[in-house]
Amino acid sequence: MQTDSSFTFVLFGGTGDLSMRKILPALYEAHRAGGMLADSGKIVAVARHAADRGEYIQWVNEHVKPHVSKNGVDETAWSSFLERIEFVKIDLGNPEDFALLRDAVKDLPGIRVFYLATGPSLFVPICRALASVGLNENARIVLEKPLGYDLKSSNAINDAVGEIFAEEQIYRIDHYLGKEPVQNLLALRFGNALFEPLWRREWVESIQITIAEELGVEARGDFYDNTGALRDMVQNHLLQLLSIVAMEPPHSMDSDSVRDEKLRVLRALKPINPLDIGKVAVRGQYHSGVIRGTAVPAYATEPGVKPNSTTETFVALKVEIENWRWAGVPFFLRTGKRLADRVAEIVVNFRAVPHSALGASALRAGANRLVIRLQPNETIRLYCLAKQPGEGMNLASVHLDLAFDQFFREGQMEAYQRLLLDVINGRLALFVRRDEQEAAWRWVEPILNEWKASNKPPKPYAAGTWGPAAASAMLAQHGTCWLEEEN
């Protein structure tokens, strides 16, 4: 991907964890690849925890290098990458400091990208301060999640930011949309005649979408205890993945065509009756347990977590889409912390053949299945039945693999790298539009409100397991199970 797009990339929260682990490593990889970033492009880090550029570069050397290429750092490329970086010391709580930023970028070339790798409470003050010094022109603004705490607070942020930046200037980032298998899901569906006729209620029995983490809340206890898994993962990541899986074919891959179809899915989500929430929504909280031989503490004893906290660290949902393509097909969504494995995957379970002349084995569950693995290894695997060698018609499950790292010789692009390049080059298709976000919050809110009103504690589960037993029971009621339970 060659580009001549000159840019000035301003990174707020320049010493923060997200900048160190994801944003700067992604920009370095694009720089190292050659041709992805215009030679004139500059990175301006904004923070108050470094005294000057020299100290900031020392910080970057110490904290960013461990998170870059698996093959190690190319010292020549690293040295030239550091030459792109400038630093401005700013107190974000003092709007007058933004004049320093204005002076630092006024003579730098190209489109200005402002990446807000900060807490959401700073989004509006930063945007207003940028406007006060005239930096909202010829600019794009990138907003990290979470964007608000509920529909009301999300709208308040969007309203305030929208007074300063036009919608086409606003890039609400969801890094799962930048993952290679998600992009390949679109290619498989809309580039091949094989899948599209099967991608509907007549041939799909159920769909599972899982984002599981082995880690706990780490150093984010204060944030997480006021957020929980439903806000942190379901409202954005899981519903965005669901909309990609279930969307109708767009007439083109331009930004609004893709996002229009995703929005139609979100608006077609069947509202959950508060009386049914106990049947279709499971919330859990991890207790102490063992993960890969290491004992880990209970959520309630993690640093920053309130004693006797009722915040959920696990959510499983049964979701339905009220349209002709998907009516009656259950979508099972699941996410949690301190689970048995780190995995993100989409599982499409196709219906068994209506009649088998080959015996009962041709009717068994899991024989016809598509598994799209997003992490840790990005693969797409199609399961089908084949005859076992030897006498008789004995069938066995086999699979066809698309392992990207083996099939394509060039290295895969990480999600943040793809998304940052899209911001620089003005491509909005993989970013969340405001009406999408509102539709997601509108669907999630009744669940949040019912959980708050009922005041029932989350169901406990031991760290290192796959969550509360109720999540498995919910699927059993529909004659199915989670993928790892079947295996």
mmCIF file with all atom_site columns, N, CA, C and O in Angstrom, residues 220-260:
data_model
loop_
_atom_site.group_PDB
_atom_site.id
_atom_site.type_symbol
_atom_site.label_atom_id
_atom_site.label_alt_id
_atom_site.label_comp_id
_atom_site.label_asym_id
_atom_site.label_entity_id
_atom_site.label_seq_id
_atom_site.pdbx_PDB_ins_code
_atom_site.Cartn_x
_atom_site.Cartn_y
_atom_site.Cartn_z
_atom_site.occupancy
_atom_site.B_iso_or_equiv
_atom_site.pdbx_formal_charge
_atom_site.auth_seq_id
_atom_site.auth_comp_id
_atom_site.auth_asym_id
_atom_site.auth_atom_id
_atom_site.pdbx_PDB_model_num
ATOM 1   N N  . ARG A 1 220 ? -6.236  -1.857  35.609 1.00 0.00 ? 220 ARG A N  1
ATOM 2   C CA . ARG A 1 220 ? -7.396  -1.055  35.210 1.00 0.00 ? 220 ARG A CA 1
ATOM 3   C C  . ARG A 1 220 ? -8.581  -1.248  36.151 1.00 0.00 ? 220 ARG A C  1
ATOM 4   O O  . ARG A 1 220 ? -9.718  -1.048  35.766 1.00 0.00 ? 220 ARG A O  1
ATOM 5   N N  . GLY A 1 221 ? -8.321  -1.648  37.393 1.00 0.00 ? 221 GLY A N  1
ATOM 6   C CA . GLY A 1 221 ? -9.410  -1.940  38.310 1.00 0.00 ? 221 GLY A CA 1
ATOM 7   C C  . GLY A 1 221 ? -10.370 -0.790  38.511 1.00 0.00 ? 221 GLY A C  1
ATOM 8   O O  . GLY A 1 221 ? -11.594 -0.970  38.501 1.00 0.00 ? 221 GLY A O  1
ATOM 9   N N  . ASP A 1 222 ? -9.834  0.436   38.696 1.00 0.00 ? 222 ASP A N  1
ATOM 10  C CA . ASP A 1 222 ? -10.697 1.607   38.906 1.00 0.00 ? 222 ASP A CA 1
ATOM 11  C C  . ASP A 1 222 ? -11.623 1.825   37.719 1.00 0.00 ? 222 ASP A C  1
ATOM 12  O O  . ASP A 1 222 ? -12.820 2.075   37.887 1.00 0.00 ? 222 ASP A O  1
ATOM 13  N N  . PHE A 1 223 ? -11.053 1.741   36.500 1.00 0.00 ? 223 PHE A N  1
ATOM 14  C CA . PHE A 1 223 ? -11.874 1.916   35.298 1.00 0.00 ? 223 PHE A CA 1
ATOM 15  C C  . PHE A 1 223 ? -12.876 0.777   35.148 1.00 0.00 ? 223 PHE A C  1
ATOM 16  O O  . PHE A 1 223 ? -14.078 1.007   34.962 1.00 0.00 ? 223 PHE A O  1
ATOM 17  N N  . TYR A 1 224 ? -12.389 -0.457  35.249 1.00 0.00 ? 224 TYR A N  1
ATOM 18  C CA . TYR A 1 224 ? -13.237 -1.597  34.922 1.00 0.00 ? 224 TYR A CA 1
ATOM 19  C C  . TYR A 1 224 ? -14.395 -1.742  35.902 1.00 0.00 ? 224 TYR A C  1
ATOM 20  O O  . TYR A 1 224 ? -15.504 -2.122  35.517 1.00 0.00 ? 224 TYR A O  1
ATOM 21  N N  . ASP A 1 225 ? -14.153 -1.424  37.159 1.00 0.00 ? 225 ASP A N  1
ATOM 22  C CA . ASP A 1 225 ? -15.206 -1.617  38.160 1.00 0.00 ? 225 ASP A CA 1
ATOM 23  C C  . ASP A 1 225 ? -16.383 -0.680  37.941 1.00 0.00 ? 225 ASP A C  1
ATOM 24  O O  . ASP A 1 225 ? -17.478 -0.925  38.435 1.00 0.00 ? 225 ASP A O  1
ATOM 25  N N  . ASN A 1 226 ? -16.161 0.408   37.204 1.00 0.00 ? 226 ASN A N  1
ATOM 26  C CA . ASN A 1 226 ? -17.250 1.312   36.861 1.00 0.00 ? 226 ASN A CA 1
ATOM 27  C C  . ASN A 1 226 ? -17.777 1.075   35.442 1.00 0.00 ? 226 ASN A C  1
ATOM 28  O O  . ASN A 1 226 ? -18.597 1.853   34.947 1.00 0.00 ? 226 ASN A O  1
ATOM 29  N N  . THR A 1 227 ? -17.287 0.002   34.809 1.00 0.00 ? 227 THR A N  1
ATOM 30  C CA . THR A 1 227 ? -17.663 -0.257  33.421 1.00 0.00 ? 227 THR A CA 1
ATOM 31  C C  . THR A 1 227 ? -18.307 -1.621  33.267 1.00 0.00 ? 227 THR A C  1
ATOM 32  O O  . THR A 1 227 ? -19.484 -1.736  32.941 1.00 0.00 ? 227 THR A O  1
ATOM 33  N N  . GLY A 1 228 ? -17.543 -2.682  33.501 1.00 0.00 ? 228 GLY A N  1
ATOM 34  C CA . GLY A 1 228 ? -18.065 -4.033  33.368 1.00 0.00 ? 228 GLY A CA 1
ATOM 35  C C  . GLY A 1 228 ? -18.002 -4.547  31.938 1.00 0.00 ? 228 GLY A C  1
ATOM 36  O O  . GLY A 1 228 ? -17.809 -3.803  30.976 1.00 0.00 ? 228 GLY A O  1
ATOM 37  N N  . ALA A 1 229 ? -18.182 -5.856  31.793 1.00 0.00 ? 229 ALA A N  1
ATOM 38  C CA . ALA A 1 229 ? -17.987 -6.520  30.507 1.00 0.00 ? 229 ALA A CA 1
ATOM 39  C C  . ALA A 1 229 ? -19.021 -6.111  29.465 1.00 0.00 ? 229 ALA A C  1
ATOM 40  O O  . ALA A 1 229 ? -18.710 -6.055  28.271 1.00 0.00 ? 229 ALA A O  1
ATOM 41  N N  . LEU A 1 230 ? -20.251 -5.836  29.884 1.00 0.00 ? 230 LEU A N  1
ATOM 42  C CA . LEU A 1 230 ? -21.280 -5.486  28.898 1.00 0.00 ? 230 LEU A CA 1
ATOM 43  C C  . LEU A 1 230 ? -20.938 -4.183  28.200 1.00 0.00 ? 230 LEU A C  1
ATOM 44  O O  . LEU A 1 230 ? -21.024 -4.075  26.973 1.00 0.00 ? 230 LEU A O  1
ATOM 45  N N  . ARG A 1 231 ? -20.527 -3.174  28.957 1.00 0.00 ? 231 ARG A N  1
ATOM 46  C CA . ARG A 1 231 ? -20.142 -1.894  28.357 1.00 0.00 ? 231 ARG A CA 1
ATOM 47  C C  . ARG A 1 231 ? -18.791 -1.996  27.649 1.00 0.00 ? 231 ARG A C  1
ATOM 48  O O  . ARG A 1 231 ? -18.587 -1.426  26.582 1.00 0.00 ? 231 ARG A O  1
ATOM 49  N N  . ASP A 1 232 ? -17.851 -2.709  28.269 1.00 0.00 ? 232 ASP A N  1
ATOM 50  C CA . ASP A 1 232 ? -16.477 -2.721  27.785 1.00 0.00 ? 232 ASP A CA 1
ATOM 51  C C  . ASP A 1 232 ? -16.318 -3.517  26.500 1.00 0.00 ? 232 ASP A C  1
ATOM 52  O O  . ASP A 1 232 ? -15.494 -3.169  25.652 1.00 0.00 ? 232 ASP A O  1
ATOM 53  N N  . MET A 1 233 ? -17.112 -4.592  26.330 1.00 0.00 ? 233 MET A N  1
ATOM 54  C CA . MET A 1 233 ? -16.890 -5.501  25.205 1.00 0.00 ? 233 MET A CA 1
ATOM 55  C C  . MET A 1 233 ? -18.127 -5.728  24.336 1.00 0.00 ? 233 MET A C  1
ATOM 56  O O  . MET A 1 233 ? -18.019 -5.794  23.114 1.00 0.00 ? 233 MET A O  1
ATOM 57  N N  . VAL A 1 234 ? -19.296 -5.867  24.939 1.00 0.00 ? 234 VAL A N  1
ATOM 58  C CA . VAL A 1 234 ? -20.482 -6.243  24.156 1.00 0.00 ? 234 VAL A CA 1
ATOM 59  C C  . VAL A 1 234 ? -20.982 -5.072  23.329 1.00 0.00 ? 234 VAL A C  1
ATOM 60  O O  . VAL A 1 234 ? -21.222 -5.198  22.123 1.00 0.00 ? 234 VAL A O  1
ATOM 61  N N  . GLN A 1 235 ? -21.139 -3.909  23.967 1.00 0.00 ? 235 GLN A N  1
ATOM 62  C CA . GLN A 1 235 ? -21.735 -2.759  23.278 1.00 0.00 ? 235 GLN A CA 1
ATOM 63  C C  . GLN A 1 235 ? -20.945 -2.348  22.045 1.00 0.00 ? 235 GLN A C  1
ATOM 64  O O  . GLN A 1 235 ? -21.513 -1.818  21.090 1.00 0.00 ? 235 GLN A O  1
ATOM 65  N N  . ASN A 1 236 ? -19.658 -2.620  22.036 1.00 0.00 ? 236 ASN A N  1
ATOM 66  C CA . ASN A 1 236 ? -18.850 -2.222  20.884 1.00 0.00 ? 236 ASN A CA 1
ATOM 67  C C  . ASN A 1 236 ? -18.342 -3.440  20.115 1.00 0.00 ? 236 ASN A C  1
ATOM 68  O O  . ASN A 1 236 ? -18.851 -3.753  19.040 1.00 0.00 ? 236 ASN A O  1
ATOM 69  N N  . HIS A 1 237 ? -17.332 -4.138  20.630 1.00 0.00 ? 237 HIS A N  1
ATOM 70  C CA . HIS A 1 237 ? -16.667 -5.193  19.867 1.00 0.00 ? 237 HIS A CA 1
ATOM 71  C C  . HIS A 1 237 ? -17.628 -6.282  19.388 1.00 0.00 ? 237 HIS A C  1
ATOM 72  O O  . HIS A 1 237 ? -17.661 -6.623  18.199 1.00 0.00 ? 237 HIS A O  1
ATOM 73  N N  . LEU A 1 238 ? -18.385 -6.872  20.322 1.00 0.00 ? 238 LEU A N  1
ATOM 74  C CA . LEU A 1 238 ? -19.206 -8.015  19.949 1.00 0.00 ? 238 LEU A CA 1
ATOM 75  C C  . LEU A 1 238 ? -20.351 -7.628  19.015 1.00 0.00 ? 238 LEU A C  1
ATOM 76  O O  . LEU A 1 238 ? -20.642 -8.346  18.050 1.00 0.00 ? 238 LEU A O  1
ATOM 77  N N  . LEU A 1 239 ? -20.997 -6.504  19.278 1.00 0.00 ? 239 LEU A N  1
ATOM 78  C CA . LEU A 1 239 ? -22.081 -6.093  18.384 1.00 0.00 ? 239 LEU A CA 1
ATOM 79  C C  . LEU A 1 239 ? -21.552 -5.655  17.031 1.00 0.00 ? 239 LEU A C  1
ATOM 80  O O  . LEU A 1 239 ? -22.224 -5.833  15.998 1.00 0.00 ? 239 LEU A O  1
ATOM 81  N N  . GLN A 1 240 ? -20.347 -5.108  16.971 1.00 0.00 ? 240 GLN A N  1
ATOM 82  C CA . GLN A 1 240 ? -19.759 -4.769  15.683 1.00 0.00 ? 240 GLN A CA 1
ATOM 83  C C  . GLN A 1 240 ? -19.439 -6.038  14.888 1.00 0.00 ? 240 GLN A C  1
ATOM 84  O O  . GLN A 1 240 ? -19.695 -6.102  13.676 1.00 0.00 ? 240 GLN A O  1
ATOM 85  N N  . LEU A 1 241 ? -18.886 -7.045  15.551 1.00 0.00 ? 241 LEU A N  1
ATOM 86  C CA . LEU A 1 241 ? -18.614 -8.300  14.854 1.00 0.00 ? 241 LEU A CA 1
ATOM 87  C C  . LEU A 1 241 ? -19.905 -8.953  14.385 1.00 0.00 ? 241 LEU A C  1
ATOM 88  O O  . LEU A 1 241 ? -19.986 -9.484  13.266 1.00 0.00 ? 241 LEU A O  1
ATOM 89  N N  . LEU A 1 242 ? -20.932 -8.924  15.223 1.00 0.00 ? 242 LEU A N  1
ATOM 90  C CA . LEU A 1 242 ? -22.225 -9.477  14.821 1.00 0.00 ? 242 LEU A CA 1
ATOM 91  C C  . LEU A 1 242 ? -22.757 -8.773  13.572 1.00 0.00 ? 242 LEU A C  1
ATOM 92  O O  . LEU A 1 242 ? -23.264 -9.421  12.643 1.00 0.00 ? 242 LEU A O  1
ATOM 93  N N  . SER A 1 243 ? -22.637 -7.455  13.532 1.00 0.00 ? 243 SER A N  1
ATOM 94  C CA . SER A 1 243 ? -23.175 -6.717  12.389 1.00 0.00 ? 243 SER A CA 1
ATOM 95  C C  . SER A 1 243 ? -22.406 -7.040  11.111 1.00 0.00 ? 243 SER A C  1
ATOM 96  O O  . SER A 1 243 ? -22.992 -7.076  10.023 1.00 0.00 ? 243 SER A O  1
ATOM 97  N N  . ILE A 1 244 ? -21.090 -7.297  11.226 1.00 0.00 ? 244 ILE A N  1
ATOM 98  C CA . ILE A 1 244 ? -20.302 -7.696  10.061 1.00 0.00 ? 244 ILE A CA 1
ATOM 99  C C  . ILE A 1 244 ? -20.753 -9.071  9.562  1.00 0.00 ? 244 ILE A C  1
ATOM 100 O O  . ILE A 1 244 ? -20.910 -9.312  8.361  1.00 0.00 ? 244 ILE A O  1
ATOM 101 N N  . VAL A 1 245 ? -20.957 -9.999  10.491 1.00 0.00 ? 245 VAL A N  1
ATOM 102 C CA . VAL A 1 245 ? -21.372 -11.359 10.124 1.00 0.00 ? 245 VAL A CA 1
ATOM 103 C C  . VAL A 1 245 ? -22.747 -11.355 9.455  1.00 0.00 ? 245 VAL A C  1
ATOM 104 O O  . VAL A 1 245 ? -22.970 -12.061 8.472  1.00 0.00 ? 245 VAL A O  1
ATOM 105 N N  . ALA A 1 246 ? -23.669 -10.549 9.967  1.00 0.00 ? 246 ALA A N  1
ATOM 106 C CA . ALA A 1 246 ? -25.069 -10.641 9.556  1.00 0.00 ? 246 ALA A CA 1
ATOM 107 C C  . ALA A 1 246 ? -25.487 -9.643  8.492  1.00 0.00 ? 246 ALA A C  1
ATOM 108 O O  . ALA A 1 246 ? -26.599 -9.726  7.973  1.00 0.00 ? 246 ALA A O  1
ATOM 109 N N  . MET A 1 247 ? -24.627 -8.702  8.116  1.00 0.00 ? 247 MET A N  1
ATOM 110 C CA . MET A 1 247 ? -25.031 -7.634  7.211  1.00 0.00 ? 247 MET A CA 1
ATOM 111 C C  . MET A 1 247 ? -25.372 -8.150  5.818  1.00 0.00 ? 247 MET A C  1
ATOM 112 O O  . MET A 1 247 ? -24.911 -9.200  5.381  1.00 0.00 ? 247 MET A O  1
ATOM 113 N N  . GLU A 1 248 ? -26.202 -7.383  5.120  1.00 0.00 ? 248 GLU A N  1
ATOM 114 C CA . GLU A 1 248 ? -26.510 -7.653  3.717  1.00 0.00 ? 248 GLU A CA 1
ATOM 115 C C  . GLU A 1 248 ? -25.348 -7.186  2.842  1.00 0.00 ? 248 GLU A C  1
ATOM 116 O O  . GLU A 1 248 ? -24.554 -6.328  3.252  1.00 0.00 ? 248 GLU A O  1
ATOM 117 N N  . PRO A 1 249 ? -25.221 -7.718  1.622  1.00 0.00 ? 249 PRO A N  1
ATOM 118 C CA . PRO A 1 249 ? -24.152 -7.254  0.735  1.00 0.00 ? 249 PRO A CA 1
ATOM 119 C C  . PRO A 1 249 ? -24.300 -5.766  0.430  1.00 0.00 ? 249 PRO A C  1
ATOM 120 O O  . PRO A 1 249 ? -25.360 -5.340  -0.033 1.00 0.00 ? 249 PRO A O  1
ATOM 121 N N  . PRO A 1 250 ? -23.270 -4.953  0.693  1.00 0.00 ? 250 PRO A N  1
ATOM 122 C CA . PRO A 1 250 ? -23.340 -3.538  0.315  1.00 0.00 ? 250 PRO A CA 1
ATOM 123 C C  . PRO A 1 250 ? -23.164 -3.395  -1.195 1.00 0.00 ? 250 PRO A C  1
ATOM 124 O O  . PRO A 1 250 ? -22.602 -4.287  -1.842 1.00 0.00 ? 250 PRO A O  1
ATOM 125 N N  . HIS A 1 251 ? -23.645 -2.289  -1.749 1.00 0.00 ? 251 HIS A N  1
ATOM 126 C CA . HIS A 1 251 ? -23.508 -2.129  -3.193 1.00 0.00 ? 251 HIS A CA 1
ATOM 127 C C  . HIS A 1 251 ? -22.069 -1.823  -3.581 1.00 0.00 ? 251 HIS A C  1
ATOM 128 O O  . HIS A 1 251 ? -21.658 -2.015  -4.728 1.00 0.00 ? 251 HIS A O  1
ATOM 129 N N  . SER A 1 252 ? -21.252 -1.356  -2.617 1.00 0.00 ? 252 SER A N  1
ATOM 130 C CA . SER A 1 252 ? -19.820 -1.172  -2.835 1.00 0.00 ? 252 SER A CA 1
ATOM 131 C C  . SER A 1 252 ? -19.155 -1.195  -1.464 1.00 0.00 ? 252 SER A C  1
ATOM 132 O O  . SER A 1 252 ? -19.833 -1.279  -0.439 1.00 0.00 ? 252 SER A O  1
ATOM 133 N N  . MET A 1 253 ? -17.831 -1.107  -1.438 1.00 0.00 ? 253 MET A N  1
ATOM 134 C CA . MET A 1 253 ? -17.119 -1.126  -0.167 1.00 0.00 ? 253 MET A CA 1
ATOM 135 C C  . MET A 1 253 ? -16.770 0.272   0.322  1.00 0.00 ? 253 MET A C  1
ATOM 136 O O  . MET A 1 253 ? -15.895 0.437   1.162  1.00 0.00 ? 253 MET A O  1
ATOM 137 N N  . ASP A 1 254 ? -17.459 1.295   -0.189 1.00 0.00 ? 254 ASP A N  1
ATOM 138 C CA . ASP A 1 254 ? -17.221 2.634   0.329  1.00 0.00 ? 254 ASP A CA 1
ATOM 139 C C  . ASP A 1 254 ? -17.774 2.733   1.744  1.00 0.00 ? 254 ASP A C  1
ATOM 140 O O  . ASP A 1 254 ? -18.608 1.933   2.170  1.00 0.00 ? 254 ASP A O  1
ATOM 141 N N  . SER A 1 255 ? -17.318 3.734   2.468  1.00 0.00 ? 255 SER A N  1
ATOM 142 C CA . SER A 1 255 ? -17.561 3.787   3.909  1.00 0.00 ? 255 SER A CA 1
ATOM 143 C C  . SER A 1 255 ? -19.036 3.787   4.269  1.00 0.00 ? 255 SER A C  1
ATOM 144 O O  . SER A 1 255 ? -19.477 3.031   5.135  1.00 0.00 ? 255 SER A O  1
ATOM 145 N N  . ASP A 1 256 ? -19.845 4.603   3.623  1.00 0.00 ? 256 ASP A N  1
ATOM 146 C CA . ASP A 1 256 ? -21.237 4.680   4.023  1.00 0.00 ? 256 ASP A CA 1
ATOM 147 C C  . ASP A 1 256 ? -22.030 3.465   3.594  1.00 0.00 ? 256 ASP A C  1
ATOM 148 O O  . ASP A 1 256 ? -22.971 3.059   4.288  1.00 0.00 ? 256 ASP A O  1
ATOM 149 N N  . SER A 1 257 ? -21.689 2.843   2.469  1.00 0.00 ? 257 SER A N  1
ATOM 150 C CA . SER A 1 257 ? -22.401 1.635   2.041  1.00 0.00 ? 257 SER A CA 1
ATOM 151 C C  . SER A 1 257 ? -22.220 0.521   3.065  1.00 0.00 ? 257 SER A C  1
ATOM 152 O O  . SER A 1 257 ? -23.183 -0.152  3.450  1.00 0.00 ? 257 SER A O  1
ATOM 153 N N  . VAL A 1 258 ? -20.990 0.301   3.515  1.00 0.00 ? 258 VAL A N  1
ATOM 154 C CA . VAL A 1 258 ? -20.725 -0.736  4.510  1.00 0.00 ? 258 VAL A CA 1
ATOM 155 C C  . VAL A 1 258 ? -21.422 -0.408  5.821  1.00 0.00 ? 258 VAL A C  1
ATOM 156 O O  . VAL A 1 258 ? -22.095 -1.255  6.426  1.00 0.00 ? 258 VAL A O  1
ATOM 157 N N  . ARG A 1 259 ? -21.315 0.821   6.260  1.00 0.00 ? 259 ARG A N  1
ATOM 158 C CA . ARG A 1 259 ? -21.875 1.183   7.568  1.00 0.00 ? 259 ARG A CA 1
ATOM 159 C C  . ARG A 1 259 ? -23.392 1.256   7.533  1.00 0.00 ? 259 ARG A C  1
ATOM 160 O O  . ARG A 1 259 ? -24.052 1.001   8.549  1.00 0.00 ? 259 ARG A O  1
ATOM 161 N N  . ASP A 1 260 ? -23.967 1.564   6.397  1.00 0.00 ? 260 ASP A N  1
ATOM 162 C CA . ASP A 1 260 ? -25.426 1.520   6.278  1.00 0.00 ? 260 ASP A CA 1
ATOM 163 C C  . ASP A 1 260 ? -25.948 0.107   6.536  1.00 0.00 ? 260 ASP A C  1
ATOM 164 O O  . ASP A 1 260 ? -26.958 -0.079  7.228  1.00 0.00 ? 260 ASP A O  1
#
